PDB file of C-alpha atoms in Angstrom:
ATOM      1  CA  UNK A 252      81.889  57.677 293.908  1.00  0.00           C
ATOM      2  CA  UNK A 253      85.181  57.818 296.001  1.00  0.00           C
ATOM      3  CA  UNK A 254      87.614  60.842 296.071  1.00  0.00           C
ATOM      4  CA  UNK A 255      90.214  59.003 294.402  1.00  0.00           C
ATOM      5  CA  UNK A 256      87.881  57.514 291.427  1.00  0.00           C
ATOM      6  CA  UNK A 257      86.427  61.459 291.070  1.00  0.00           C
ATOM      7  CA  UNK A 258      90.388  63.066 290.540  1.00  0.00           C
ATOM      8  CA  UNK A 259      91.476  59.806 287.461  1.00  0.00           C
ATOM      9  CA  UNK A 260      87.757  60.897 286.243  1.00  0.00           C
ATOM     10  CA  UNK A 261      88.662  64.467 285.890  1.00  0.00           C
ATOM     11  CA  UNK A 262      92.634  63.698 285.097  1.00  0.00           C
ATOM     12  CA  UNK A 263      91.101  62.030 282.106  1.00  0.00           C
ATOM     13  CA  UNK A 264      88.675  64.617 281.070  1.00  0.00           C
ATOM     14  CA  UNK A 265      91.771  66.824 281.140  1.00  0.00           C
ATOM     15  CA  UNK A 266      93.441  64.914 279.173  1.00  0.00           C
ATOM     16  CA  UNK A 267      90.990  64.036 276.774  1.00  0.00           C
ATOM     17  CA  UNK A 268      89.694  67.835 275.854  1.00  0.00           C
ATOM     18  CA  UNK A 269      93.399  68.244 275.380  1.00  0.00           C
ATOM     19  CA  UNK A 270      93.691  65.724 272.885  1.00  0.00           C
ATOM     20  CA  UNK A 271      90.331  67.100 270.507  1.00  0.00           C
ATOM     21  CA  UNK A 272      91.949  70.731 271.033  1.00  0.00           C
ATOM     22  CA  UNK A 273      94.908  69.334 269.444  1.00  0.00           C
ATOM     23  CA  UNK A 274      93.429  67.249 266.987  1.00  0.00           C
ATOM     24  CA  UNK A 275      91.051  70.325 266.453  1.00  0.00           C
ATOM     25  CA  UNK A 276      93.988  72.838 266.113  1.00  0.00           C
ATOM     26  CA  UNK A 277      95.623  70.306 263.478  1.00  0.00           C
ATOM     27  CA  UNK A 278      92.258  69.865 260.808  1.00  0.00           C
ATOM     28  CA  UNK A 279      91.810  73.607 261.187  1.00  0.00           C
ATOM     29  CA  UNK A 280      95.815  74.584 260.702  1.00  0.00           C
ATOM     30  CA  UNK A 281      95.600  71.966 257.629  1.00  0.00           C
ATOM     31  CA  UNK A 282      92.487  73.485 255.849  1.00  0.00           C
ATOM     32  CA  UNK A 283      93.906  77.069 255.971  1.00  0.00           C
ATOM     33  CA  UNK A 284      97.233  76.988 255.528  1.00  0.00           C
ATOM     34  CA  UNK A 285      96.921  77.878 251.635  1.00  0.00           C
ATOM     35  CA  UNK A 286      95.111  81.538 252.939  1.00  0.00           C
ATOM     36  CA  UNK A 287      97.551  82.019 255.942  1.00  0.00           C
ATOM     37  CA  UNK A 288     100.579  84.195 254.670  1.00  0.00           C
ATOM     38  CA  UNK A 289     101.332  82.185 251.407  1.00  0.00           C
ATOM     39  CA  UNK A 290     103.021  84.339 248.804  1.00  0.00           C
ATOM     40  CA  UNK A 291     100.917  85.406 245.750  1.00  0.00           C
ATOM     41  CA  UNK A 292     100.905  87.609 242.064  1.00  0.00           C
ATOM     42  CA  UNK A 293     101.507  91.281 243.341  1.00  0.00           C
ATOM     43  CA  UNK A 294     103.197  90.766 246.871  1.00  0.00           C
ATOM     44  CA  UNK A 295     106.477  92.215 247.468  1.00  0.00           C
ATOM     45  CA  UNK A 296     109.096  89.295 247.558  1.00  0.00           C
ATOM     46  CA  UNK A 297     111.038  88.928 250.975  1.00  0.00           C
ATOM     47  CA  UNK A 298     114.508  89.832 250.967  1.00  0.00           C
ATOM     48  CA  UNK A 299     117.426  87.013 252.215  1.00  0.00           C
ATOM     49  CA  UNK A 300     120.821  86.737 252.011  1.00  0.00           C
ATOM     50  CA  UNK A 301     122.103  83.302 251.497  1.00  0.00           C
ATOM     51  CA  UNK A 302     125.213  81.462 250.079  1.00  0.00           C
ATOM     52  CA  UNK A 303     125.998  79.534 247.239  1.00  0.00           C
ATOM     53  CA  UNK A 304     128.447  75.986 247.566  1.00  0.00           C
ATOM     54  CA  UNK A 305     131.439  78.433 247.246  1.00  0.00           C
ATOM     55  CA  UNK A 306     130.714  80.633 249.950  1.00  0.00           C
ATOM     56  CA  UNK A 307     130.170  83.471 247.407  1.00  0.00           C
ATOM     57  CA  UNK A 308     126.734  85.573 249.126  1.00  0.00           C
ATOM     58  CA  UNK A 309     123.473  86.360 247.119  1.00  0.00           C
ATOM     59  CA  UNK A 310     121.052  89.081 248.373  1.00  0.00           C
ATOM     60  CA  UNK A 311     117.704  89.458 246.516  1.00  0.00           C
ATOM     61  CA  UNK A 312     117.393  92.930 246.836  1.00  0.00           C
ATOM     62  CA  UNK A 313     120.789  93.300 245.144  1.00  0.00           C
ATOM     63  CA  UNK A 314     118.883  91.912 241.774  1.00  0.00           C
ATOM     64  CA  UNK A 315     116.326  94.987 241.600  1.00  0.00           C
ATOM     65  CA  UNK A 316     115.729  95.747 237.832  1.00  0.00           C
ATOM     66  CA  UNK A 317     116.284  92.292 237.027  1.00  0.00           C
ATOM     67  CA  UNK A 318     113.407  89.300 236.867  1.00  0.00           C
ATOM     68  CA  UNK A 319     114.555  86.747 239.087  1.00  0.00           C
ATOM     69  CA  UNK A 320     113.024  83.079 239.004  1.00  0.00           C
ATOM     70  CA  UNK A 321     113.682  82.016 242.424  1.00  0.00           C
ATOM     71  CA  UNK A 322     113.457  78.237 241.910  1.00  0.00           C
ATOM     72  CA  UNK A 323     113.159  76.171 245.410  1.00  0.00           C
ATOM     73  CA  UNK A 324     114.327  72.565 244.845  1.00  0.00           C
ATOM     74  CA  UNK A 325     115.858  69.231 246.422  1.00  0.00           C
ATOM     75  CA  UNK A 326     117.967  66.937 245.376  1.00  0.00           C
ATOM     76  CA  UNK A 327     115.542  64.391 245.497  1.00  0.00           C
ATOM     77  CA  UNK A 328     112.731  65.534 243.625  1.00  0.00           C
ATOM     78  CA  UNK A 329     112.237  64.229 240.704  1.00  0.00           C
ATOM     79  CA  UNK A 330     110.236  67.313 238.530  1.00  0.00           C
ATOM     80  CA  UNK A 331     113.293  68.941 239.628  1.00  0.00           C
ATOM     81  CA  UNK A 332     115.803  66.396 237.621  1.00  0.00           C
ATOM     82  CA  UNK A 333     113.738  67.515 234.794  1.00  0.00           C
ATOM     83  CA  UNK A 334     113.337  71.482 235.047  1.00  0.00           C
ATOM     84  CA  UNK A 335     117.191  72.188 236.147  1.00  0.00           C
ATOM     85  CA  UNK A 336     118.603  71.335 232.344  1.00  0.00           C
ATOM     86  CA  UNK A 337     116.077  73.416 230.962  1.00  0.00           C
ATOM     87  CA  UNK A 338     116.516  76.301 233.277  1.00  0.00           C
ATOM     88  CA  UNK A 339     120.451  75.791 232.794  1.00  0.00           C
ATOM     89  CA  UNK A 340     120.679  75.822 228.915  1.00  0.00           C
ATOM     90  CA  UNK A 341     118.082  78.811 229.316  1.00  0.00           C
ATOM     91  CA  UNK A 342     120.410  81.122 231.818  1.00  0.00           C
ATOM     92  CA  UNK A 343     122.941  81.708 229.598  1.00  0.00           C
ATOM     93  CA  UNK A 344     120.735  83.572 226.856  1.00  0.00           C
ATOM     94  CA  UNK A 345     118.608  85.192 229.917  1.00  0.00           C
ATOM     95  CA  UNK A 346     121.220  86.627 231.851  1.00  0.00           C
ATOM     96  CA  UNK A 347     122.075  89.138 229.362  1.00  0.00           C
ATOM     97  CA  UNK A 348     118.578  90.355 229.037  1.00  0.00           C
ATOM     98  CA  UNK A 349     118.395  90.965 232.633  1.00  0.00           C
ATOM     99  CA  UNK A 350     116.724  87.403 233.799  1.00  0.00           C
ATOM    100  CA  UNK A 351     118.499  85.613 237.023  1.00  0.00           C
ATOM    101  CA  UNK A 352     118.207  82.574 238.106  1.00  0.00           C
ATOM    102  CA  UNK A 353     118.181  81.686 241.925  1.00  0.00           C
ATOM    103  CA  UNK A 354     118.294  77.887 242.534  1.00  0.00           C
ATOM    104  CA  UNK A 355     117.672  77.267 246.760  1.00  0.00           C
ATOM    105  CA  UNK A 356     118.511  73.980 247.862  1.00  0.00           C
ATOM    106  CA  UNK A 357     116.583  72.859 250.592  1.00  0.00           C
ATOM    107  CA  UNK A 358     117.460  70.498 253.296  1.00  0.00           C
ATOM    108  CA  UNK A 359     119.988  68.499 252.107  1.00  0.00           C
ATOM    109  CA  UNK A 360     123.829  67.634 252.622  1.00  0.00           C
ATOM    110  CA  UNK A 361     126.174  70.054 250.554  1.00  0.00           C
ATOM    111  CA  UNK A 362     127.947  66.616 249.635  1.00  0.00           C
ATOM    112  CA  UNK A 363     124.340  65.842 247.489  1.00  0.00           C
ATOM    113  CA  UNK A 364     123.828  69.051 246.157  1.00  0.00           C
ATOM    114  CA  UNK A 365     127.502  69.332 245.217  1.00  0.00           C
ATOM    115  CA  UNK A 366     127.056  65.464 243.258  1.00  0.00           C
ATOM    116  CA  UNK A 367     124.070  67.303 241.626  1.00  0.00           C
ATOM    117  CA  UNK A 368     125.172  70.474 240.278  1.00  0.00           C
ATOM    118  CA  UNK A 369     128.315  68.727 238.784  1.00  0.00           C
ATOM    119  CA  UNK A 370     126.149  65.887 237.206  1.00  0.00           C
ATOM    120  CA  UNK A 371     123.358  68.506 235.751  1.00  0.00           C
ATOM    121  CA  UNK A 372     126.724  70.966 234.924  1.00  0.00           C
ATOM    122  CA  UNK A 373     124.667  73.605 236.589  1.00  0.00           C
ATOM    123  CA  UNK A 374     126.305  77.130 235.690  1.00  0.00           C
ATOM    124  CA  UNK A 375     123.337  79.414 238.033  1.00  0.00           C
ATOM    125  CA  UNK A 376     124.013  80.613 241.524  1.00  0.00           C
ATOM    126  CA  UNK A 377     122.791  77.416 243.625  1.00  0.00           C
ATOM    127  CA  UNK A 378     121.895  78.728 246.966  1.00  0.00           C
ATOM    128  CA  UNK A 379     122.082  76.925 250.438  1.00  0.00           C
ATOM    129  CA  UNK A 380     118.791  77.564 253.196  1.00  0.00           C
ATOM    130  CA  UNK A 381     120.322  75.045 255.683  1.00  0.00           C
ATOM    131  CA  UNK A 382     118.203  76.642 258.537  1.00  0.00           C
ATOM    132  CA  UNK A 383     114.959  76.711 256.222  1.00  0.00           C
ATOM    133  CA  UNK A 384     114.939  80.733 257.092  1.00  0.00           C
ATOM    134  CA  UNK A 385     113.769  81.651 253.375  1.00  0.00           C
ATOM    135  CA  UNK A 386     111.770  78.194 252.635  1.00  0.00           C
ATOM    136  CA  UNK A 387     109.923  79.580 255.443  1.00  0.00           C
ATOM    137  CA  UNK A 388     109.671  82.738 254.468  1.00  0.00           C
ATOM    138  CA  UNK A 389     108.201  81.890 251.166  1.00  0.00           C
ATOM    139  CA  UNK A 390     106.261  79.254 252.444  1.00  0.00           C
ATOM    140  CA  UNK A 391     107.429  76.237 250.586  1.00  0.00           C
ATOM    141  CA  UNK A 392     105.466  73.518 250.579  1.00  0.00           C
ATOM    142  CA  UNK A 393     105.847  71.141 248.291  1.00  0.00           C
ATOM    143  CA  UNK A 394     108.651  71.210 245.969  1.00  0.00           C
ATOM    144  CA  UNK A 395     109.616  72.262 243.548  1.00  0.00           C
ATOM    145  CA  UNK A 396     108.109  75.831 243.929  1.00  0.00           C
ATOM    146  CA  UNK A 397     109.155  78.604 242.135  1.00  0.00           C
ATOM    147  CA  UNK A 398     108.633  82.101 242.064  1.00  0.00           C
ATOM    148  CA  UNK A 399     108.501  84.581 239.192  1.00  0.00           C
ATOM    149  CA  UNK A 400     109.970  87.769 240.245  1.00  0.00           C
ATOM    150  CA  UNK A 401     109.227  90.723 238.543  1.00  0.00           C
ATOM    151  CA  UNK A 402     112.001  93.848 238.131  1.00  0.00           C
ATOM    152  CA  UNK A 403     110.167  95.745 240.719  1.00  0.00           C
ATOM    153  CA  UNK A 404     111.247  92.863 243.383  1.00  0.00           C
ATOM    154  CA  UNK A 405     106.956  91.941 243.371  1.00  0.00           C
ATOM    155  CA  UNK A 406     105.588  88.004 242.957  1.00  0.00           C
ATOM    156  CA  UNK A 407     104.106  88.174 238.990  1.00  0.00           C
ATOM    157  CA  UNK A 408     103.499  84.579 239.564  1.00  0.00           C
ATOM    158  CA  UNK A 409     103.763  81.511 241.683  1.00  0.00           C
ATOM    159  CA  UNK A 410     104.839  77.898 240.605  1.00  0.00           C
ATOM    160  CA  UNK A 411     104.180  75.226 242.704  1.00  0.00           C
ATOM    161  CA  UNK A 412     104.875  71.577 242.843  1.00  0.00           C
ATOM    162  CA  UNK A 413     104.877  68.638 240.182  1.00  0.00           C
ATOM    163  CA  UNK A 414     103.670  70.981 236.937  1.00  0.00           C
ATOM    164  CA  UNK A 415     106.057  68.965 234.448  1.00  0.00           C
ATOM    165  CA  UNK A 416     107.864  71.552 233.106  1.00  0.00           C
ATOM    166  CA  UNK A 417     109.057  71.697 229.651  1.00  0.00           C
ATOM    167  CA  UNK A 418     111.453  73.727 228.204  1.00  0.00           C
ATOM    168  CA  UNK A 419     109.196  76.200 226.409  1.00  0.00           C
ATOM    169  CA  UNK A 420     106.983  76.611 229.931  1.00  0.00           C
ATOM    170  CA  UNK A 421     110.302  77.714 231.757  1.00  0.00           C
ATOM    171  CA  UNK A 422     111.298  79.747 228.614  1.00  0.00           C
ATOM    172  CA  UNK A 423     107.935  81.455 229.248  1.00  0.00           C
ATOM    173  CA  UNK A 424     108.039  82.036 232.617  1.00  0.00           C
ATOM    174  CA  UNK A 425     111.480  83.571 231.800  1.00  0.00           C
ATOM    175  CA  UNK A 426     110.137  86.242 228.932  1.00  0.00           C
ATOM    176  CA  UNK A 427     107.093  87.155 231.797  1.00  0.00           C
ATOM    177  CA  UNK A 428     110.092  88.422 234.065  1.00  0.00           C
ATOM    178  CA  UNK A 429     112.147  90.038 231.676  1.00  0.00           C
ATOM    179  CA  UNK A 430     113.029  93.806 231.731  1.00  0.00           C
TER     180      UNK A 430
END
């Protein structure tokens, strides 16, 4: 075999065990990402400061002694169209008994999310991630996702994706967190 035939040989080999590594890496990453670092009943909730459309700022620590559902939505998502009126006409009898609601909007346009709290007449503290920090953080994948936080700032439960919430579900999840 000539010199030149022996190097595109072992440029290929190269080239292919780089390929199955990464193919490998992927399948494995996939299978395991619900046991790597997601979020779960009795973990300590990460902290984040973020701000809502008017600029106003919104720690989670600063909410110690309250429950906190920490709801993390999109525009676009439809089981989200149907929670946010529930979770709205249910703040306003909450928030006196020490239940917050935390609406983070993830990757959109503040033009969209703007359209959507004024068509929903969303009255809750609707937080903007627009560098994903927290969605990472909390690991959100898919939404909507939501977190019941208890008054000791610890995870009592985790919501995720399409569960077709009705109003009695979030009004549930809202007496689990309450003080």
């Amino acid at each position: 075999m000539s010199q030149t035939k022996q190097k595109r040989l072992i440029f290929r080999a190269a080239i292919l065990a780089v390929l199955v590594l990464a193919v490998g890496y992927t399948l494995y990453a996939n299978a395991t990402k619900e046991s790597r670092g997601a979020l779960a009943a009795g973990d300590k909730a990460p902290d984040f400061i973020l701000k809502d459309l008017n600029g106003k700022t919104y720690r989670l620590s600063d909410y110690k002694g309250k429950g906190v559902l920490l709801n993390f939505w999109g525009t676009w998502c439809e089981p989200c169209k149907k929670e946010m009126p529930y979770m709205n006409e249910l703040y306003s009898s909450y928030k006196p008994k020490g239940v917050e609601i935390l609406a983070v909007h993830v990757k959109n346009t503040r033009f969209l999310v703007d359209e959507f709290v004024k068509q929903y007449g969303l009255t809750f503290p609707v937080l903007i991630d627009k560098n994903g920090d927290v969605q990472h953080a909390y690991h959100i994948d898919p939404l909507p996702t939501t977190f019941l936080i208890g008054p000791d700032g610890k995870v009592k439960k985790v919501i995720i994706g399409n569960q077709n919430l009705s109003k009695k579900d979030i009004q549930d999840m809202m007496d689990m967190i309450k003080p």
